[in-house]
XYZ file of C-alpha atoms in Angstrom:
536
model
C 19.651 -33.228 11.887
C 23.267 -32.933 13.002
C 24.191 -29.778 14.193
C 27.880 -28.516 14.515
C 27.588 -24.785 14.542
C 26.028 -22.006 16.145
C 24.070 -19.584 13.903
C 26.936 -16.773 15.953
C 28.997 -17.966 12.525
C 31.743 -18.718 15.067
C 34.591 -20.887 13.822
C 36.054 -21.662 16.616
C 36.754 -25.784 17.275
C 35.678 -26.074 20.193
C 32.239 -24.863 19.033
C 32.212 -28.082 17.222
C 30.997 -31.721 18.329
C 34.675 -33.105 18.582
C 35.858 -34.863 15.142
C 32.729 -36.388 14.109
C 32.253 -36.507 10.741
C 28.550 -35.813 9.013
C 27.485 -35.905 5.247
C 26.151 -32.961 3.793
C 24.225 -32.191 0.510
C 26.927 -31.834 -2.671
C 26.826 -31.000 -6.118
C 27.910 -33.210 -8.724
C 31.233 -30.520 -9.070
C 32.220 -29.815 -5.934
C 33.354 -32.883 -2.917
C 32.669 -31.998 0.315
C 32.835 -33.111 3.698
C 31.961 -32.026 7.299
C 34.958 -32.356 10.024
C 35.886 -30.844 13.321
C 36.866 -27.496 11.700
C 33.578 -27.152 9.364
C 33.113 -28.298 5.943
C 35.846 -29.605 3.811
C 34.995 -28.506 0.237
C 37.396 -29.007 -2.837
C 37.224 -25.501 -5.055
C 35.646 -27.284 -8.239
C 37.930 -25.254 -10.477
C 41.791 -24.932 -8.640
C 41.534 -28.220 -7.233
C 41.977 -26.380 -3.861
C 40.917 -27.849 -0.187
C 38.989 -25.141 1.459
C 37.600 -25.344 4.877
C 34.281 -23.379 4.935
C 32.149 -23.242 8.117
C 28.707 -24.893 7.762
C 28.572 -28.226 8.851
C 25.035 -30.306 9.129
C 23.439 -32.750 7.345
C 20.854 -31.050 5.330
C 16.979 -33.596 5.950
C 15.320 -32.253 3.055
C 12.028 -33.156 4.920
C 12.997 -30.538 7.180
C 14.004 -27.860 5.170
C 10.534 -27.841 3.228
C 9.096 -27.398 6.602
C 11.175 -24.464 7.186
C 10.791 -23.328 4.439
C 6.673 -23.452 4.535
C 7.067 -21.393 7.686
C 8.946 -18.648 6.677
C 6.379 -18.661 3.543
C 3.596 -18.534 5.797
C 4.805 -16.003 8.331
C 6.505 -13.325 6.091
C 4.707 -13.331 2.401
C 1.450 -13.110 3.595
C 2.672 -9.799 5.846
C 5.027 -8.018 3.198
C 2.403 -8.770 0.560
C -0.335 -6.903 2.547
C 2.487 -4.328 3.423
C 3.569 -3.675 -0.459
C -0.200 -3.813 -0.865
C -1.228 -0.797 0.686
C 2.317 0.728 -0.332
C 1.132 0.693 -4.133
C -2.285 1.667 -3.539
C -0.835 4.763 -1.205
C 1.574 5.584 -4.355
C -0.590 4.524 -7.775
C -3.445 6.376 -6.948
C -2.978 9.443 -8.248
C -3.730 8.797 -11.884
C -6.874 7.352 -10.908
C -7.867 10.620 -9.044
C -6.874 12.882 -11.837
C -9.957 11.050 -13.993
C -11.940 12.075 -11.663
C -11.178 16.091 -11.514
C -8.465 16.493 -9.320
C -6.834 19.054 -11.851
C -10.022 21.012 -11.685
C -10.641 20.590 -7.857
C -7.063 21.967 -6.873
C -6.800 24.315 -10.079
C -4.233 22.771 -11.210
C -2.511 25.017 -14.177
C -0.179 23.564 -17.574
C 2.241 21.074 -16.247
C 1.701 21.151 -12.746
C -0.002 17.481 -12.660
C 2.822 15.956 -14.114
C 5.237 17.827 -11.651
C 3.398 16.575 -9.118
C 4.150 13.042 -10.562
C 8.024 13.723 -11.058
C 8.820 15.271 -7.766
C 7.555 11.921 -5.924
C 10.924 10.561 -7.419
C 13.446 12.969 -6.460
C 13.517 12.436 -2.808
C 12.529 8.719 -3.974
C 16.197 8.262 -4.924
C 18.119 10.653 -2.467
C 16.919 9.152 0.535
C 16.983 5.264 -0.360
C 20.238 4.471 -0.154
C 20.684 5.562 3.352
C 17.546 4.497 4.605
C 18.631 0.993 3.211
C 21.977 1.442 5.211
C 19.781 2.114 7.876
C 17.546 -0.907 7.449
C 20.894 -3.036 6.934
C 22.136 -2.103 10.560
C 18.798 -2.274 12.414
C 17.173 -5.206 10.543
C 14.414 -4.238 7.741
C 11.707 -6.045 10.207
C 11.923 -3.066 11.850
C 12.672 -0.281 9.463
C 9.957 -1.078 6.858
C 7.383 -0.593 9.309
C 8.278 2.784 10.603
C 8.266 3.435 6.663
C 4.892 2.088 6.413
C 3.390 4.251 9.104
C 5.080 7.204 7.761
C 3.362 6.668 4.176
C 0.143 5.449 5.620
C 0.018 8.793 7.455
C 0.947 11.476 4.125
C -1.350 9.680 2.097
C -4.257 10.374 4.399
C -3.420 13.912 4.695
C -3.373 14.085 0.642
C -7.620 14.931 1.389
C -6.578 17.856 2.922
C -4.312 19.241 0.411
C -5.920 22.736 -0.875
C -3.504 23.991 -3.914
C -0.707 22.988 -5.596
C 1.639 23.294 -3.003
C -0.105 21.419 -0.265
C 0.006 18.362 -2.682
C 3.478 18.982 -3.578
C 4.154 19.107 0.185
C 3.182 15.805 0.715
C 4.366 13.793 -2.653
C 7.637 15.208 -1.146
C 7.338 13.442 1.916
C 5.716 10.558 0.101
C 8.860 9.785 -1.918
C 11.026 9.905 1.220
C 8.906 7.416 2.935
C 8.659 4.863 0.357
C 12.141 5.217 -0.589
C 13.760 1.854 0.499
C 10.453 0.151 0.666
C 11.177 -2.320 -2.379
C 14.817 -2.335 -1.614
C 14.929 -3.701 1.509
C 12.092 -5.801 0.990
C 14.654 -7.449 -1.990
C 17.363 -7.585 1.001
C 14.884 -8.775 3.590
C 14.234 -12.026 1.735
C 17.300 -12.729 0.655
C 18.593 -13.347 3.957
C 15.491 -16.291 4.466
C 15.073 -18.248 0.680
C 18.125 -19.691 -1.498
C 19.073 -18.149 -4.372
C 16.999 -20.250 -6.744
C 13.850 -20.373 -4.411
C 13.549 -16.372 -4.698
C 12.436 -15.122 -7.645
C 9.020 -16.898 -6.998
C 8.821 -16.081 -3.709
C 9.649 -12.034 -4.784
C 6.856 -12.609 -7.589
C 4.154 -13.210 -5.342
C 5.291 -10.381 -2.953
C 4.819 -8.009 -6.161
C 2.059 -9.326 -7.608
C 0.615 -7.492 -4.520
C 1.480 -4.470 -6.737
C -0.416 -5.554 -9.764
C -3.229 -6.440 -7.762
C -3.462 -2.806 -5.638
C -3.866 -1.487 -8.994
C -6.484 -3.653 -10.003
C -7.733 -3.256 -6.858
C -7.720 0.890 -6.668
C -9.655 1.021 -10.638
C -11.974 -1.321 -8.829
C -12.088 1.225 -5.734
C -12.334 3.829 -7.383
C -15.102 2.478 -10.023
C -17.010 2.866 -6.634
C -16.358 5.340 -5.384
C -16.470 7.992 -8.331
C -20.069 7.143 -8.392
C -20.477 8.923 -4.866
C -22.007 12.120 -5.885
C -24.087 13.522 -2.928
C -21.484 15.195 -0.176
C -19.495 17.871 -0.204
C -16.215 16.254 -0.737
C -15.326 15.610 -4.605
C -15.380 12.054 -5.216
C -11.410 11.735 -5.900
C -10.958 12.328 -2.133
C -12.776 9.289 -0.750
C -10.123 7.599 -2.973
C -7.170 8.466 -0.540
C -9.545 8.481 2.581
C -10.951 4.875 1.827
C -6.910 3.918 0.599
C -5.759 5.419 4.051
C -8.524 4.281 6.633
C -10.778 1.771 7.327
C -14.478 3.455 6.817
C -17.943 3.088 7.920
C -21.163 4.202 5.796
C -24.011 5.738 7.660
C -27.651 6.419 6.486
C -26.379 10.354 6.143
C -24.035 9.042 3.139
C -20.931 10.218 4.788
C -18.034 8.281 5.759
C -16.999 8.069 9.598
C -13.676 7.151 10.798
C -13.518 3.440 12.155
C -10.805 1.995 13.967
C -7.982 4.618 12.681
C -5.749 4.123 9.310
C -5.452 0.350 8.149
C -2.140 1.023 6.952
C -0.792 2.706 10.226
C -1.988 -0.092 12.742
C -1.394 -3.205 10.232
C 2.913 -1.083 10.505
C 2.752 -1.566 13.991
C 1.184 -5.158 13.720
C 4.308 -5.526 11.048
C 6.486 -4.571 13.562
C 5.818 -7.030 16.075
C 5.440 -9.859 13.832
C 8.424 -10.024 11.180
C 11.734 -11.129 12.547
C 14.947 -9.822 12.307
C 16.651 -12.653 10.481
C 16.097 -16.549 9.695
C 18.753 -17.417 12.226
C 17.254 -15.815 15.037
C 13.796 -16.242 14.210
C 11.299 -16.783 17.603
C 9.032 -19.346 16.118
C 11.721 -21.468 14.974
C 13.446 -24.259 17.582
C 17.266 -24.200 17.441
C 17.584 -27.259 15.006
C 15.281 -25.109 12.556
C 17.786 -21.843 12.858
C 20.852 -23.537 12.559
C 19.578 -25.129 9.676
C 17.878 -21.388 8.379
C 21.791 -20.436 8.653
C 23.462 -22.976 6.932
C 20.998 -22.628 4.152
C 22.174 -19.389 3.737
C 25.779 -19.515 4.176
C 25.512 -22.414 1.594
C 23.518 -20.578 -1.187
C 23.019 -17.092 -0.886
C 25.375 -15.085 1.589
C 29.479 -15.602 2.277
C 28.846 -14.186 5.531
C 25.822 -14.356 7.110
C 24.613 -11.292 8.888
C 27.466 -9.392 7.794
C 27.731 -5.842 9.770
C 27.333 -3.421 7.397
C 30.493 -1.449 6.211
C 30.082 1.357 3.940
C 33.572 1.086 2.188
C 33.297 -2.557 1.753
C 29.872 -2.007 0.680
C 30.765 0.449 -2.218
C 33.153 -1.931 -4.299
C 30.095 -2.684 -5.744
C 30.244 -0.304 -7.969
C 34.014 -1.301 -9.166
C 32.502 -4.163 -11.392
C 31.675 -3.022 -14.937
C 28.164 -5.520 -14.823
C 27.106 -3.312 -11.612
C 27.025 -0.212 -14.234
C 24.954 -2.152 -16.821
C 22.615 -3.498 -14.376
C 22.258 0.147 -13.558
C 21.355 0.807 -17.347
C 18.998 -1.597 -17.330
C 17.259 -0.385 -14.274
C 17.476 3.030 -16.264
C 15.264 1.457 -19.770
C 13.122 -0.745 -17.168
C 11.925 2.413 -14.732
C 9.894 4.216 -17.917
C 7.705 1.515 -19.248
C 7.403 0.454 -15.361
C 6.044 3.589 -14.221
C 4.372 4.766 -17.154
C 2.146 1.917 -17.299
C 1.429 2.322 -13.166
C 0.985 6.032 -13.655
C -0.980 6.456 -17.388
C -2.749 3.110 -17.286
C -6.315 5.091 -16.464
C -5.485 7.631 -18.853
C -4.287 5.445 -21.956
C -7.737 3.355 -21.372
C -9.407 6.456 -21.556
C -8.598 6.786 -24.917
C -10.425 3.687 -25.806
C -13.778 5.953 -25.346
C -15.474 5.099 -22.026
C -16.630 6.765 -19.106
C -14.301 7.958 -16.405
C -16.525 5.334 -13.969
C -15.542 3.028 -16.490
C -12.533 3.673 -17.437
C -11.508 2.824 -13.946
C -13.369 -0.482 -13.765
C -11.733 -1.661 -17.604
C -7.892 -0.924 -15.543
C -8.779 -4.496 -13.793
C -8.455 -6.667 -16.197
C -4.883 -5.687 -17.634
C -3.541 -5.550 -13.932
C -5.161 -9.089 -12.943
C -3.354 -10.744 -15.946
C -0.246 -9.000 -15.724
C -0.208 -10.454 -11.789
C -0.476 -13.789 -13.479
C 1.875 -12.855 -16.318
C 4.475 -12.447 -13.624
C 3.722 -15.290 -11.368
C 4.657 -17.722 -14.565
C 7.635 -16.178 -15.783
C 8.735 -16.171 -12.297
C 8.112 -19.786 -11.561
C 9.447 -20.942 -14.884
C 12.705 -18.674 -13.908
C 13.077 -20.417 -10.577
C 12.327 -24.046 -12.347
C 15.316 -22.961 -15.651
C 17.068 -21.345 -12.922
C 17.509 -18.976 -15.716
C 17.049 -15.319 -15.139
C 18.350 -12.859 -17.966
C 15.788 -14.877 -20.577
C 12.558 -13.826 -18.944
C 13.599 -10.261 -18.290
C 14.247 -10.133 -21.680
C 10.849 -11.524 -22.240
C 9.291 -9.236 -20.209
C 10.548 -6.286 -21.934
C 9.409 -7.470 -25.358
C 6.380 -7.671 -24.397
C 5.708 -4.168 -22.883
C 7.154 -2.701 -26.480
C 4.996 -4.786 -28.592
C 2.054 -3.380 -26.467
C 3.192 0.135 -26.470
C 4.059 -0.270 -30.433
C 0.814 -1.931 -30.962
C -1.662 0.548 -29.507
C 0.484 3.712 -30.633
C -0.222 2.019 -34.360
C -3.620 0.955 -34.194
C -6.799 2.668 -35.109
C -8.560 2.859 -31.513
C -11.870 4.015 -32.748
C -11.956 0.727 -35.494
C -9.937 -1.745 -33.838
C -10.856 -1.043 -30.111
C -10.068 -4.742 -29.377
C -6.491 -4.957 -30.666
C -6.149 -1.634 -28.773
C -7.381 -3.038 -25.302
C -5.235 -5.923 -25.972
C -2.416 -3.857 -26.114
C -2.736 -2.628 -22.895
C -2.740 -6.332 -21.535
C 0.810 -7.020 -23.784
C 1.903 -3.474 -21.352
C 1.365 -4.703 -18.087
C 2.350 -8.355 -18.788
C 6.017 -6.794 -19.132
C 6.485 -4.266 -16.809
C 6.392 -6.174 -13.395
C 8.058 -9.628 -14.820
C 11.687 -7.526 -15.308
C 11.586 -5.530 -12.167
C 11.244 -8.854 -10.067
C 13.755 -11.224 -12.140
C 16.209 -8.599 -12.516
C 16.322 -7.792 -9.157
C 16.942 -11.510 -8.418
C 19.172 -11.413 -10.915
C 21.608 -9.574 -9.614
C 21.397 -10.183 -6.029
C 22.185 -14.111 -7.096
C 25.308 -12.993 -8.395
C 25.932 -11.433 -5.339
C 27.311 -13.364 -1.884
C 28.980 -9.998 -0.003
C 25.583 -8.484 1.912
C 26.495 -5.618 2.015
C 27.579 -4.873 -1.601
C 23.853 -6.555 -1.948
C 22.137 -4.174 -0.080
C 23.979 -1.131 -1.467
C 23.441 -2.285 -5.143
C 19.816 -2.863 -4.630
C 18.911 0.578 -3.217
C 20.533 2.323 -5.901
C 19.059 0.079 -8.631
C 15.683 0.290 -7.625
C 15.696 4.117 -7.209
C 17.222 4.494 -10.405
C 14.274 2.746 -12.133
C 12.258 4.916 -10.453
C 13.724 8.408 -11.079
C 12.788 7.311 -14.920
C 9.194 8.166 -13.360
C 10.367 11.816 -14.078
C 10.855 10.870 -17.648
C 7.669 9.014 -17.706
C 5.411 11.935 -15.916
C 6.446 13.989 -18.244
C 5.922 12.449 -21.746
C 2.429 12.316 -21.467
C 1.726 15.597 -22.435
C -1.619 17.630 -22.269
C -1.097 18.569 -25.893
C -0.479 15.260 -27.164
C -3.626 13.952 -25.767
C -5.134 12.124 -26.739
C -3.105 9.423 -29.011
C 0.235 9.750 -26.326
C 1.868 8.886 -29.595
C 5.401 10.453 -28.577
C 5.132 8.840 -24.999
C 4.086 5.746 -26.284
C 7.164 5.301 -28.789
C 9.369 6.516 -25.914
C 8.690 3.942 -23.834
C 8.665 1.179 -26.566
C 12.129 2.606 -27.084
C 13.276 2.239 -23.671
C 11.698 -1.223 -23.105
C 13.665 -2.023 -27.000
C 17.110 -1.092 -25.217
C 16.428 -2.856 -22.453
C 15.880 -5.914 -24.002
C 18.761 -5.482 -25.918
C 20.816 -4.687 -22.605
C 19.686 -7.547 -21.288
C 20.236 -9.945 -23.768
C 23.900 -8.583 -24.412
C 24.766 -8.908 -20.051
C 23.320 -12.164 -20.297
C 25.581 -13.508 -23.360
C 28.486 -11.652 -22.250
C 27.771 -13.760 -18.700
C 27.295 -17.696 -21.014
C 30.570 -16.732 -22.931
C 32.562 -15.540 -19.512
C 31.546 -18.819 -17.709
C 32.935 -20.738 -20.774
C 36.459 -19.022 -20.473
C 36.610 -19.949 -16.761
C 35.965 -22.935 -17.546
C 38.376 -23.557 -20.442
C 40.918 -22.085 -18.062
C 39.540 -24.688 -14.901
C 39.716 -27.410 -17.723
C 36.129 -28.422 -16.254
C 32.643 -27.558 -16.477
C 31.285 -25.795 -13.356
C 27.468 -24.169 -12.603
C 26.961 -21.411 -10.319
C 24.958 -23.557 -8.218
C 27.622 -26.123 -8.210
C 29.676 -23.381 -5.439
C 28.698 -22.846 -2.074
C 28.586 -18.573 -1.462
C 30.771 -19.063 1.673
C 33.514 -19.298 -1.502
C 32.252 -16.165 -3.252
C 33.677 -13.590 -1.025
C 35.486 -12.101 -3.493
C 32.742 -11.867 -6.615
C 34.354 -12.291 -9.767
C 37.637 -11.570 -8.735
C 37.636 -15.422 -7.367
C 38.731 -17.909 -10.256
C 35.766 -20.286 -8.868
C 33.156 -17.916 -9.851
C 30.578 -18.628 -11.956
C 27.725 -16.245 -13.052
C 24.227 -17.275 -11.881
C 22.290 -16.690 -15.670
């Protein structure tokens, strides 16, 4: 490999070998060429000359094997982190199965208050702790996160009343705020813009899988009956420390919380960026930078600017993607929060009501992991979160319809047809979204508004399961088929309104141009720039 620049993103000629030429990877739409002052590129639509500043020949041996070692080193490590971050937050529904209303005397509404209030500081502290993550690198912010949520969640067994639990679901909601946001951010600035919606999906599926996981766990552990703890507790104890099992039945404290020391393993171990990355040699990080100033940033490791940052929010698509978020966040969380209690219904045991949570989570892992793929392989991305949506509303429609007690089947089916569309949209969309957008910083700030947003509908979602609707749900169940309805329709409208926008620009160009066909380096100036195209 031919290197020409130093992953600084200096410009400067003299940082250049002098006047030697080098080819480069090109589209079939745009001609480029390498020179002394970077990379020649002809703007596919003006006919412009641009000079832009990467300038290497891309070996595409090379850049698998970069790529495989960025997969190994950070999946395996945010999947384990996002892991323990959805067990920490999901397992509340599971404990209320088990008598956590009656152990803290819980009164009326004051479960499902307990639900919503998680949200509010959810959404007022995650764009700033984003900001903060932006400035300071998320390798380092996400753990401190991590360690904070490790640590309330443990402290949940000693919550008393009421208020001790709201206490701490306070606390909770700050500490997880960013989590998913920055985790979107932190991989953007390693994987191309068509190589991360896969690479997201199996990062999430950790999410699917903690809730399999935790109606597995807690299968278990409600069937601990002699001790003087109720059996709900050993949920969060077991969720927030590594346990041993003595011949007295009770559970001793070995080697400290698993989620606190695997934060401060996190810490050492993720880098800041792919440009700087320690295990990489230099060849491997100038390449990591050109790879990104190609095809996902127009300035890599961009210092963070607020102002700049909020012009986000002057495009009219950043308002529907906000919508969006909006119909996604109640089928999303009511599925992770009412899962236990809408399999209930189907007649079985609280043990196994818990254990019959697996299968729906399990499959809507895999759900996910193909309609990523196949979105990374179309390079399509509005389609499948379209997709996703319909099939969360069929399932919601489907049970709310059905005759459990006769057609228990078609009932457990539906809750299948539920989680195969709630994680599918919150990863594509996501992706979706941050493809269309080169500036980092109007990247990171649209992202941790976003993903709060579908969130806060957790407050909507906590409280449409009602006591005295129980225990049909069927008012929160056609709620949330309505929301997952608009979003669909949202979605498919965005998306069309995006095929027939592309089509003007390029009636105006007089050419046909793809999103992919434009380095980002060019896409500054979003939409604004006649060049643009919309990533679909």
């Amino acid at each position: 490999m031919a290197n020409d620049r130093t992953p600084s993103g200096s410009t400067d000629p003299e940082t250049l070998k002098d006047g030697r030429l080098f080819s480069i990877s090109s589209t079939n739409d745009t001609a480029i060429k390498a020179g002394r002052d970077g990379v020649i590129v002809e703007d596919p639509v003006t006919g412009e000359v641009r000079t832009v500043s990467a300038s290497f020949t891309i070996d595409q041996a090379a850049e698998k094997r970069l790529v495989w070692k960025f997969d190994v080193r950070i999946l395996p490590t945010l999947a384990i982190m996002y892991l323990c971050n959805a067990l920490d937050k999901g397992n509340l529904g599971n404990a209320k199965t088990a008598g956590l209303e009656d152990t803290l005397n819980l009164k009326g509404h004051q479960y499902n208050t307990l639900l919503s209030i998680f949200f509010v500081p959810y959404v007022l502290t995650a764009p700033f702790l984003a900001m903060v993550g932006k400035k300071y690198g998320p390798n380092r912010v996400l753990p401190c996160m991590m360690l904070t949520f490790g640590f309330m969640t443990l402290m949940v067994v000693a919550a008393k009343n009421f208020a001790g639990l709201f206490a701490l679901r306070w606390f909770l909601g700050m500490a997880e705020s960013a989590f998913f946001p920055l985790v979107i951010y932190y991989q953007t600035t390693f994987y191309r813009r068509g190589e991360l919606a896969r690479r997201l999906a199996i990062f999430y599926a950790a999410s699917n899988i903690a809730n399999a996981f935790s109606g597995l766990l807690s299968y278990g552990v409600f069937r601990i009956h002699s001790t003087s703890l109720a059996s709900w507790r050993y949920l969060f104890i077991i969720e927030g420390k590594v346990m041993l099992h003595g011949s007295s039945d009770r559970f001793l404290t070995a080697l400290g919380s698993f989620t606190m020391i695997f934060a401060c393993f996190a810490y050492w171990y993720l880098p800041y960026n792919a440009s700087t990355a320690k295990f990489l040699n230099e060849d491997e990080k100038q390449l990591a930078f050109l790879r990104m100033q190609m095809d996902s940033s127009s300035v890599v490791n961009e210092k963070f600017v607020l102002k700049d940052a909020a012009k986000i929010f002057k495009q009219p698509t950043s308002w529907v993607i906000l919508c969006i978020e909006m119909c996604l966040g109640v089928p999303l969380q009511s599925v992770s929060l009412f899962l236990p209690v809408i399999v209930k219904r189907l007649g079985y045991s609280t043990v196994k009501t818990n254990l019959y949570t697996v299968a729906p989570n399990i499959t809507g892992a895999v759900m996910l992991l193909v309609l990523a793929f196949s979105s990374d392989l179309t390079r399509l991305r509005f389609p499948f979160v379209a997709l996703g949506f319909a099939f969360t509303m069929t399932g919601m429609v489907i049970y709310a319809c059905v005759n459990v007690t006769s057609q228990l089947q078609v009932a457990y089916f539906a809750c299948f047809m539920m989680t195969w569309g709630t994680s599918a949209p919150s990863v594509i969309l996501d992706v979706w979204f941050n493809n269309n957008i080169a500036n980092e910083n109007r990247r990171i700030m649209l992202t941790s508004v976003g993903v709060p947003v579908a969130n806060l509908m957790g407050v909507v979602s906590s409280n449409i399961f009602l006591p005295q609707d129980a225990p049909k749900y069927f008012p929160a169940l056609i709620t949330t088929a309505a929301f997952g309805a608009m979003g669909c329709l949202l979605t498919l409208s965005l998306g069309a309104w995006m095929i027939l926008d592309n089509k003007r620009r390029d009636r105006k160009a007089g050419r046909k141009v793809k999103a992919q066909d434009i380095p980002t380096e060019m896409m500054a100036n979003g939409p604004a720039d006649p060049s643009y195209r919309w990533f679909l």
